[in-house]
Amino acid sequence: MTSDLLAPLDLAFWNIESERHPMHLGALGVFSAHSPTAGAHAADLLAARAAAVPGLRMRIRDVWQPLAFGAATREPVADFDPLDHVRLHAPTDDFQEVAGRLMERPLERGRPPWEAHVLPGEDGVSFAVLFKFHHALADGLRALTLAAAVLDPMDLPEPRPRPAEPSRGLLPDVRKLPGLVRGALSDVGRALDIGASLAVSTLGTTLAARTTAALTSEPSGTRRTAGVVIDLDDVHRVRKAVGGTVNDVLIAVVAGALRRWLDERGDGSEGVAPRALIPVSRRRPRTAHPQGNRLSGYLMRLPVDDPDPLRRLDTVRTAMDRNKDAGPNRGAGAVALLADHVPALGHRLGGPLVSQAARLWFDILVTSVPLPGIGLKLGGNPVTAVFPYAPLARGQSLAVAVSTYRGRVHYGLVADAAAVPDLDLLAAALSAEVETLIMACDP
C-alpha cells in the first residue's frame, strides 16, 4: 500500500469536523446471538479480521509540500493494532442509548479513523455492533465494503473492472502542465455553472416557507439515536396505489412524521417546510477502486405543513422528479460538487466557514444507505436489523438515514440530545405515518 492524496470532497469532510460536530458515519447492526458469549466472540473475530483488511490500516496525515500545501494523504500505518479500534462493552438492555453516547465522540485523528463497538445484550440472546467510519475515509458504499470485510464471508458479485487510476502524487508531471492548465480552466467554468444554479436554487428554496427551531439549534455536542423498522411490503403497497418510487414514499413518511411530532410537542407544523438535502451517490455500485466520496445531492422542501398525507406524497414525488430531470450536477443540492474545484489550502482555511454555512443550504439530511440483499452474519450469528446513522451538520438538530435490508426498511435517527430529547416520539411518529398512508390509500 502507498500513500494517496485525499479526493477534494474527502478533504472537505476532514476539515469541517469540529469537537461538537464529528464527521463520522455510523451503522448499528443488531445480531441474534447463539450463546451468551457470542458478543465477546464477535469482538475477537472483528479484531482478528481487521488486521487483514488494508483499508482499515489507513490513517489520514496532513501534507504541507509545494503544490499540495494544505492537502492530506491517506497512508498505511505500520504499527496498526486492531485492538485500538475494536471495543467490547458491558451488557446493556438499550443498544440505541449506548449508540447515541458513542456517536457523539469524535474519532481519534492520529490513527485510522474508524471504530467497532460490540454491545452484548443483557438478555443473552442478542448483541449489537456499532461501526463508525470517518466520512473522509469512507462514504456509505465504501463503509459497507469495509464492514463486510470483517463480517462472515459473503458470496458477493465481482466488481466490474475499469482502467486503473494513477495514484494522486504530491507533485504533477511537468510535461502534463499545459493539459492541467486547460483542465483547470474547464473546471472553473463548471464550478461557475454549478455555483450559479446553486445560488438560484437556494434563493428559490428560502422564500415563503419557514423552518422550525426543533430542527435548527446551537450545538450541544451530545447525541441521541433511535431506530424504526417498517415492512417494505407496506411501502410497496402505498407506492403501487399512488405511483412514484419507494424513495418517494420513504421521504414522504419523514415529512408526515415531522408534522405529527411537531404538533404533538406543541411547536406546531403550520407553515413549516424545512429544506431537506437528499444525497445522491455518483459512484457505480459494482466498480472497483471504491475509495473517495463521490456525492451530489437534491434539495427539496418537505411539505410538513400539508395536512393531507397523499398530497404530501404527491408533492415529494413532483419535487424528486424535477430534481432528477435537472440531474445531480445542478441545483442547490449539488454544492458537494464544488469541493472538486477548491484548492487544498482553500479546504484547510475555509473548512470552519463551510461547516457554519450548512444551515444556509438545508435544515435536515435525509439519506439512503445501500445494503446487500443477502443475509449478513458475524461468527455465524445473523443480523436482524441495521440502523444507519449520518453525521449532523453544524446548526442542525436531526439527520435521517434509511436502509432496506431483507424485506424491511430501517430508519436510523441521529439528533442533538439537548435539542431533541424526545427523539423516541419522532420514531413512533414514523411508524404511525406509514399506517396513515396505508389507510389513505385504501378505497
Coordinates of C-alpha atoms in Angstrom, one line a residue:
M1 CA 0.0 0.0 0.0
T2 CA 1.2 3.5 -0.8
S3 CA 0.0 6.9 0.3
D4 CA -2.6 8.7 -1.7
L5 CA -3.9 12.2 -1.6
L6 CA -7.5 12.6 -0.4
A7 CA -10.0 13.5 -3.0
P8 CA -11.4 17.1 -2.6
L9 CA -14.7 16.1 -1.0
D10 CA -12.9 13.8 1.4
L11 CA -10.6 16.6 2.3
A12 CA -13.6 18.9 2.8
F13 CA -15.1 16.4 5.3
W14 CA -11.8 16.1 7.1
N15 CA -11.6 19.9 7.5
I16 CA -15.1 20.8 8.5
E17 CA -15.1 18.5 11.5
S18 CA -15.2 20.0 15.0
E19 CA -15.4 18.6 18.5
R20 CA -19.1 19.1 18.6
H21 CA -19.7 18.1 15.0
P22 CA -17.7 14.9 14.3
M23 CA -18.0 13.8 10.7
H24 CA -18.3 10.1 11.0
L25 CA -20.9 7.7 9.6
G26 CA -22.4 5.0 11.8
A27 CA -24.3 1.8 11.5
L28 CA -25.7 -0.2 14.3
G29 CA -26.1 -3.9 13.4
V30 CA -28.3 -6.0 15.8
F31 CA -27.5 -9.7 15.8
S32 CA -29.3 -12.7 17.1
A33 CA -26.9 -14.5 19.4
H34 CA -26.4 -18.2 19.5
S35 CA -25.0 -18.1 23.1
P36 CA -24.5 -15.5 25.9
T37 CA -20.8 -15.3 25.0
A38 CA -21.5 -14.5 21.3
G39 CA -20.7 -10.8 21.8
A40 CA -17.3 -11.4 23.3
H41 CA -16.5 -13.9 20.5
A42 CA -17.7 -11.3 17.9
A43 CA -15.2 -8.7 19.3
D44 CA -12.4 -11.2 19.0
L45 CA -13.4 -12.0 15.4
L46 CA -13.6 -8.3 14.4
A47 CA -10.1 -7.6 15.8
A48 CA -8.6 -10.6 14.1
R49 CA -10.2 -9.9 10.7
A50 CA -9.5 -6.1 10.8
A51 CA -5.8 -6.8 10.9
A52 CA -6.0 -8.3 7.4
V53 CA -8.1 -5.5 5.8
P54 CA -5.8 -3.0 4.1
G55 CA -8.4 -0.2 4.1
L56 CA -8.7 -0.3 7.9
R57 CA -5.0 0.3 8.3
M58 CA -5.1 3.7 6.6
R59 CA -4.7 6.9 8.6
I60 CA -5.0 10.5 7.3
R61 CA -2.0 12.7 7.5
D62 CA -1.7 16.4 6.7
V63 CA 0.5 17.5 3.8
W64 CA 2.4 20.8 3.6
Q65 CA 4.5 20.3 0.5
P66 CA 4.6 22.7 -2.5
L67 CA 1.6 22.2 -5.0
A68 CA -0.1 20.1 -2.3
F69 CA 0.0 22.7 0.5
G70 CA -2.9 22.1 2.9
A71 CA -3.8 18.7 1.4
A72 CA -4.0 15.4 3.3
T73 CA -3.0 12.0 2.3
R74 CA -4.3 8.5 3.2
E75 CA -1.4 6.2 4.1
P76 CA -0.9 2.8 5.8
V77 CA 0.1 2.6 9.5
A78 CA 3.0 0.2 10.1
D79 CA 2.2 -0.5 13.7
F80 CA -1.6 -0.9 13.3
D81 CA -3.2 -2.6 16.3
P82 CA -6.9 -3.5 15.7
L83 CA -7.4 -3.7 19.5
D84 CA -7.2 0.1 19.5
H85 CA -10.3 0.1 17.3
V86 CA -12.5 -2.8 18.5
R87 CA -14.0 -2.4 21.9
L88 CA -16.2 -4.8 23.9
H89 CA -18.6 -3.0 26.2
A90 CA -20.6 -4.1 29.3
P91 CA -24.0 -5.8 28.6
T92 CA -26.9 -3.4 28.0
D93 CA -30.7 -3.6 27.6
D94 CA -30.8 -0.5 25.3
F95 CA -28.5 -0.6 22.2
Q96 CA -29.8 2.8 21.0
E97 CA -29.0 4.6 24.2
V98 CA -25.4 3.4 24.2
A99 CA -25.0 4.1 20.4
G100 CA -26.1 7.7 21.0
R101 CA -23.3 8.3 23.5
L102 CA -20.8 6.6 21.3
M103 CA -21.8 8.6 18.2
E104 CA -21.1 11.9 19.9
R105 CA -17.4 11.0 20.4
P106 CA -15.1 12.1 17.6
L107 CA -12.7 9.5 16.2
E108 CA -9.1 9.9 17.0
R109 CA -7.5 11.7 14.1
G110 CA -3.9 10.4 14.6
R111 CA -4.8 6.8 13.7
P112 CA -7.0 5.1 11.2
P113 CA -10.4 6.9 11.7
W114 CA -12.8 4.0 12.4
E115 CA -14.1 2.0 15.4
A116 CA -16.2 -1.0 16.1
H117 CA -18.1 -1.2 19.4
V118 CA -19.5 -4.5 20.5
L119 CA -22.6 -4.3 22.8
P120 CA -23.7 -7.5 24.4
G121 CA -27.4 -7.7 25.2
E122 CA -28.4 -8.3 28.8
D123 CA -31.0 -10.8 27.5
G124 CA -28.1 -13.1 26.4
V125 CA -29.8 -13.8 23.1
S126 CA -28.7 -10.7 21.1
F127 CA -25.8 -8.3 20.7
A128 CA -25.1 -5.3 18.6
V129 CA -22.1 -3.8 16.8
L130 CA -21.8 -0.1 16.2
F131 CA -19.4 0.7 13.3
K132 CA -18.1 4.2 13.0
F133 CA -16.2 5.4 9.9
H134 CA -15.0 8.9 9.3
H135 CA -16.6 10.4 6.2
A136 CA -13.1 11.3 4.9
L137 CA -12.2 7.5 5.0
A138 CA -15.5 6.2 3.5
D139 CA -18.8 7.2 2.1
G140 CA -21.8 4.9 2.6
L141 CA -20.8 2.3 0.0
R142 CA -17.2 2.3 1.0
A143 CA -18.2 1.9 4.7
L144 CA -20.3 -1.1 3.7
T145 CA -17.4 -2.6 1.9
L146 CA -15.1 -2.2 4.9
A147 CA -17.7 -3.5 7.3
A148 CA -18.4 -6.5 5.1
A149 CA -14.7 -7.4 5.1
V150 CA -14.8 -8.1 8.9
L151 CA -18.1 -9.9 8.9
D152 CA -18.5 -13.6 7.8
P153 CA -17.5 -14.2 4.2
M154 CA -20.3 -13.5 1.7
D155 CA -20.7 -14.6 -1.9
L156 CA -20.7 -11.1 -3.4
P157 CA -20.5 -10.4 -7.2
E158 CA -17.1 -9.4 -8.5
P159 CA -16.8 -5.7 -9.3
R160 CA -16.6 -4.8 -12.9
P161 CA -13.0 -3.9 -13.8
R162 CA -12.2 -0.4 -15.1
P163 CA -8.9 1.1 -16.1
A164 CA -6.6 1.6 -13.1
E165 CA -6.5 5.2 -11.9
P166 CA -3.0 6.6 -11.3
S167 CA -2.2 7.5 -7.7
R168 CA -2.6 11.2 -7.0
G169 CA 1.0 12.0 -6.3
L170 CA 2.1 15.1 -4.4
L171 CA 3.7 16.8 -7.4
P172 CA 2.4 16.8 -11.0
D173 CA 4.4 15.7 -14.0
V174 CA 5.8 18.9 -15.6
R175 CA 5.1 17.5 -19.1
K176 CA 1.4 17.5 -18.3
L177 CA 1.2 21.1 -17.1
P178 CA -0.4 22.5 -20.3
G179 CA -3.1 19.9 -20.1
L180 CA -3.6 20.6 -16.4
V181 CA -4.0 24.3 -17.1
R182 CA -6.7 23.6 -19.7
G183 CA -8.4 21.3 -17.3
A184 CA -8.2 23.9 -14.6
L185 CA -9.9 26.5 -16.8
S186 CA -12.6 23.9 -17.7
D187 CA -13.0 23.2 -14.0
V188 CA -13.5 26.9 -13.3
G189 CA -16.3 27.0 -16.0
R190 CA -18.0 24.0 -14.5
A191 CA -17.7 25.5 -11.0
L192 CA -19.2 28.8 -12.1
D193 CA -22.1 26.9 -13.7
I194 CA -22.7 24.8 -10.6
G195 CA -22.4 27.9 -8.4
A196 CA -24.9 29.9 -10.4
S197 CA -27.5 27.2 -10.4
L198 CA -26.8 26.7 -6.7
A199 CA -27.4 30.3 -5.9
V200 CA -30.7 30.5 -7.9
S201 CA -32.0 27.3 -6.4
T202 CA -31.0 28.2 -2.9
L203 CA -32.8 31.6 -3.3
G204 CA -35.9 29.9 -4.5
T205 CA -36.0 27.4 -1.6
T206 CA -35.5 30.1 1.0
L207 CA -38.6 32.1 0.1
A208 CA -42.1 31.8 1.5
A209 CA -41.7 29.0 4.0
R210 CA -40.3 28.7 7.5
T211 CA -38.4 26.0 9.2
T212 CA -38.7 25.3 13.0
A213 CA -36.4 25.7 15.9
A214 CA -36.8 22.0 16.6
L215 CA -34.5 21.3 13.6
T216 CA -32.0 24.1 14.0
S217 CA -30.1 24.8 17.2
E218 CA -26.8 25.7 18.7
P219 CA -24.8 22.6 19.1
S220 CA -24.5 20.9 22.4
G221 CA -22.1 18.2 21.2
T222 CA -24.4 15.5 22.6
R223 CA -26.1 12.8 20.5
R224 CA -29.2 10.6 20.8
T225 CA -30.1 7.9 18.4
A226 CA -33.3 5.9 17.6
G227 CA -34.3 3.2 15.2
V228 CA -37.5 2.4 13.4
V229 CA -38.3 -0.8 11.4
I230 CA -41.2 -0.9 8.9
D231 CA -42.3 -3.6 6.5
L232 CA -41.1 -3.0 2.9
D233 CA -44.4 -4.6 1.7
D234 CA -46.3 -1.7 3.3
V235 CA -44.2 0.8 1.4
H236 CA -44.8 -1.0 -1.9
R237 CA -48.5 -1.1 -1.1
V238 CA -48.5 2.7 -0.9
R239 CA -46.3 3.1 -4.0
K240 CA -48.5 0.8 -6.1
A241 CA -51.6 2.6 -5.1
V242 CA -50.4 6.2 -5.8
G243 CA -47.3 5.9 -8.0
G244 CA -43.8 7.2 -7.6
T245 CA -40.8 5.3 -6.2
V246 CA -40.0 3.6 -2.9
N247 CA -37.7 6.5 -2.1
D248 CA -40.6 9.0 -2.7
V249 CA -42.7 7.1 -0.1
L250 CA -39.9 6.9 2.4
I251 CA -39.3 10.7 2.2
A252 CA -43.0 11.4 2.4
V253 CA -43.1 9.3 5.6
V254 CA -40.4 11.6 7.1
A255 CA -42.4 14.7 6.2
G256 CA -45.6 13.3 7.8
A257 CA -43.7 12.1 10.9
L258 CA -42.2 15.5 11.3
R259 CA -45.7 17.1 11.1
R260 CA -47.1 14.7 13.7
W261 CA -44.1 15.1 16.0
L262 CA -44.1 19.0 15.9
D263 CA -47.8 19.1 16.6
E264 CA -47.6 16.6 19.5
R265 CA -44.7 18.5 21.1
G266 CA -46.6 21.8 20.8
D267 CA -44.3 23.5 18.3
G268 CA -46.9 23.4 15.5
S269 CA -46.5 22.5 11.9
E270 CA -48.3 25.4 10.2
G271 CA -46.2 27.0 7.5
V272 CA -43.3 24.6 8.2
A273 CA -41.5 23.3 5.1
P274 CA -37.9 22.5 6.0
R275 CA -35.3 22.2 3.3
A276 CA -34.1 18.6 3.0
L277 CA -30.8 17.6 1.4
I278 CA -31.1 14.2 -0.3
P279 CA -27.6 13.0 -1.1
V280 CA -27.1 11.3 -4.4
S281 CA -24.2 8.9 -5.0
R282 CA -22.3 9.4 -8.2
R283 CA -20.5 6.0 -7.8
R284 CA -21.3 2.9 -9.7
P285 CA -22.1 0.2 -7.1
R286 CA -20.0 -2.6 -8.6
T287 CA -17.0 -0.7 -9.9
A288 CA -13.5 -1.3 -8.5
H289 CA -11.5 1.3 -6.6
P290 CA -14.3 2.5 -4.3
Q291 CA -12.1 4.9 -2.4
G292 CA -13.1 8.6 -2.2
N293 CA -16.5 10.2 -1.7
R294 CA -18.4 10.8 -4.9
L295 CA -21.6 12.6 -3.9
S296 CA -24.0 15.2 -5.1
G297 CA -27.5 15.9 -3.8
Y298 CA -31.0 17.1 -4.4
L299 CA -32.6 19.8 -2.4
M300 CA -36.4 20.0 -1.7
R301 CA -38.9 21.4 0.7
L302 CA -40.6 18.8 2.8
P303 CA -44.4 19.5 2.8
V304 CA -44.7 19.2 6.6
D305 CA -47.4 21.9 6.7
D306 CA -49.7 20.0 4.4
P307 CA -52.4 18.1 6.4
D308 CA -53.2 15.6 3.6
P309 CA -50.9 12.5 3.6
L310 CA -51.4 11.7 -0.1
R311 CA -50.9 15.3 -1.1
R312 CA -47.6 15.3 0.8
L313 CA -46.6 12.3 -1.1
D314 CA -47.5 13.8 -4.4
T315 CA -45.5 17.0 -3.5
V316 CA -42.5 14.9 -2.7
R317 CA -42.8 12.9 -5.9
T318 CA -43.1 16.0 -8.0
A319 CA -40.1 17.6 -6.4
M320 CA -38.0 14.5 -6.8
D321 CA -39.0 14.2 -10.5
R322 CA -38.0 17.8 -11.0
N323 CA -34.6 17.2 -9.3
K324 CA -34.0 14.0 -11.4
D325 CA -34.9 15.9 -14.6
A326 CA -32.3 18.6 -13.8
G327 CA -29.7 16.0 -12.8
P328 CA -27.4 15.8 -9.8
N329 CA -25.0 18.4 -11.3
R330 CA -27.3 21.3 -10.9
G331 CA -29.3 23.0 -8.1
A332 CA -28.5 23.9 -4.5
G333 CA -28.1 20.2 -3.7
A334 CA -25.1 20.0 -5.9
V335 CA -23.0 22.0 -3.5
A336 CA -20.8 19.0 -2.8
L337 CA -19.5 19.1 -6.4
L338 CA -17.9 22.5 -5.7
A339 CA -15.4 20.7 -3.5
D340 CA -13.7 19.4 -6.6
H341 CA -13.0 23.0 -7.7
V342 CA -11.5 24.3 -4.4
P343 CA -7.7 24.0 -3.9
A344 CA -6.4 22.0 -0.9
L345 CA -5.5 25.1 1.1
G346 CA -9.0 26.5 0.5
H347 CA -10.5 23.5 2.2
R348 CA -8.0 23.9 5.0
L349 CA -8.7 27.5 5.7
G350 CA -12.4 27.5 4.7
G351 CA -13.5 24.4 6.4
P352 CA -14.8 26.1 9.6
L353 CA -16.7 28.7 7.5
V354 CA -18.2 26.0 5.3
S355 CA -19.4 24.0 8.3
Q356 CA -21.1 27.0 9.7
A357 CA -22.8 27.7 6.3
A358 CA -24.6 24.4 6.2
R359 CA -27.7 25.8 7.8
L360 CA -28.0 28.3 4.9
W361 CA -28.4 25.4 2.4
F362 CA -30.5 22.8 4.2
D363 CA -32.3 22.1 7.5
I364 CA -32.3 18.3 7.6
L365 CA -30.5 15.5 5.9
V366 CA -32.4 12.5 4.6
T367 CA -30.1 9.9 3.1
S368 CA -30.3 6.4 1.8
V369 CA -27.5 3.9 2.6
P370 CA -27.3 0.7 0.4
L371 CA -27.1 -2.7 1.9
P372 CA -26.7 -6.1 0.3
G373 CA -29.8 -8.2 -0.2
I374 CA -28.2 -11.4 1.2
G375 CA -28.0 -12.1 4.9
L376 CA -25.1 -10.7 7.0
K377 CA -23.6 -12.7 9.8
L378 CA -20.8 -12.4 12.3
G379 CA -19.5 -15.6 13.9
G380 CA -22.5 -17.4 12.5
N381 CA -24.9 -15.0 14.3
P382 CA -27.3 -13.4 11.8
V383 CA -28.1 -9.7 11.5
T384 CA -31.7 -9.0 12.4
A385 CA -31.6 -5.2 11.9
V386 CA -29.2 -2.5 10.6
F387 CA -29.7 1.2 11.6
P388 CA -27.6 3.7 9.6
Y389 CA -26.5 7.0 11.1
A390 CA -25.5 10.2 9.4
P391 CA -23.4 13.0 10.8
L392 CA -25.1 16.2 12.0
A393 CA -24.2 19.4 10.2
R394 CA -23.5 22.5 12.3
G395 CA -26.6 24.3 13.4
Q396 CA -28.9 21.3 12.7
S397 CA -30.5 19.0 15.2
L398 CA -31.6 16.0 13.2
A399 CA -30.4 13.7 10.5
V400 CA -32.3 10.7 9.0
A401 CA -30.7 7.7 7.3
V402 CA -32.6 4.9 5.6
S403 CA -31.6 1.3 4.7
T404 CA -33.5 -1.6 3.3
Y405 CA -32.5 -5.0 4.5
R406 CA -34.2 -8.3 3.8
G407 CA -37.7 -7.0 3.3
R408 CA -37.7 -4.4 6.0
V409 CA -36.9 -0.6 6.0
H410 CA -34.7 0.6 8.8
Y411 CA -34.7 4.3 9.7
G412 CA -31.7 5.5 11.7
L413 CA -32.2 8.8 13.5
V414 CA -29.4 10.9 14.9
A415 CA -30.2 14.1 16.9
D416 CA -28.6 16.6 19.2
A417 CA -29.7 15.2 22.5
A418 CA -30.2 18.6 24.1
A419 CA -32.3 20.0 21.2
V420 CA -34.3 16.8 20.6
P421 CA -34.7 15.0 24.0
D422 CA -37.9 13.4 22.7
L423 CA -36.4 11.6 19.7
D424 CA -38.4 8.4 20.6
L425 CA -41.6 10.4 19.9
L426 CA -40.4 11.1 16.4
A427 CA -39.5 7.4 15.9
A428 CA -43.0 6.5 16.9
A429 CA -44.4 9.1 14.5
L430 CA -42.6 7.4 11.6
S431 CA -44.4 4.1 12.3
A432 CA -47.7 5.9 12.7
E433 CA -47.2 7.8 9.4
V434 CA -46.9 4.5 7.5
E435 CA -50.2 3.4 8.9
T436 CA -51.7 6.8 7.9
L437 CA -50.6 6.4 4.3
I438 CA -51.9 2.9 4.1
M439 CA -55.3 3.9 5.4
A440 CA -55.4 6.9 3.0
C441 CA -54.7 4.5 0.1
D442 CA -57.5 2.1 0.9
P443 CA -60.6 2.6 -1.2

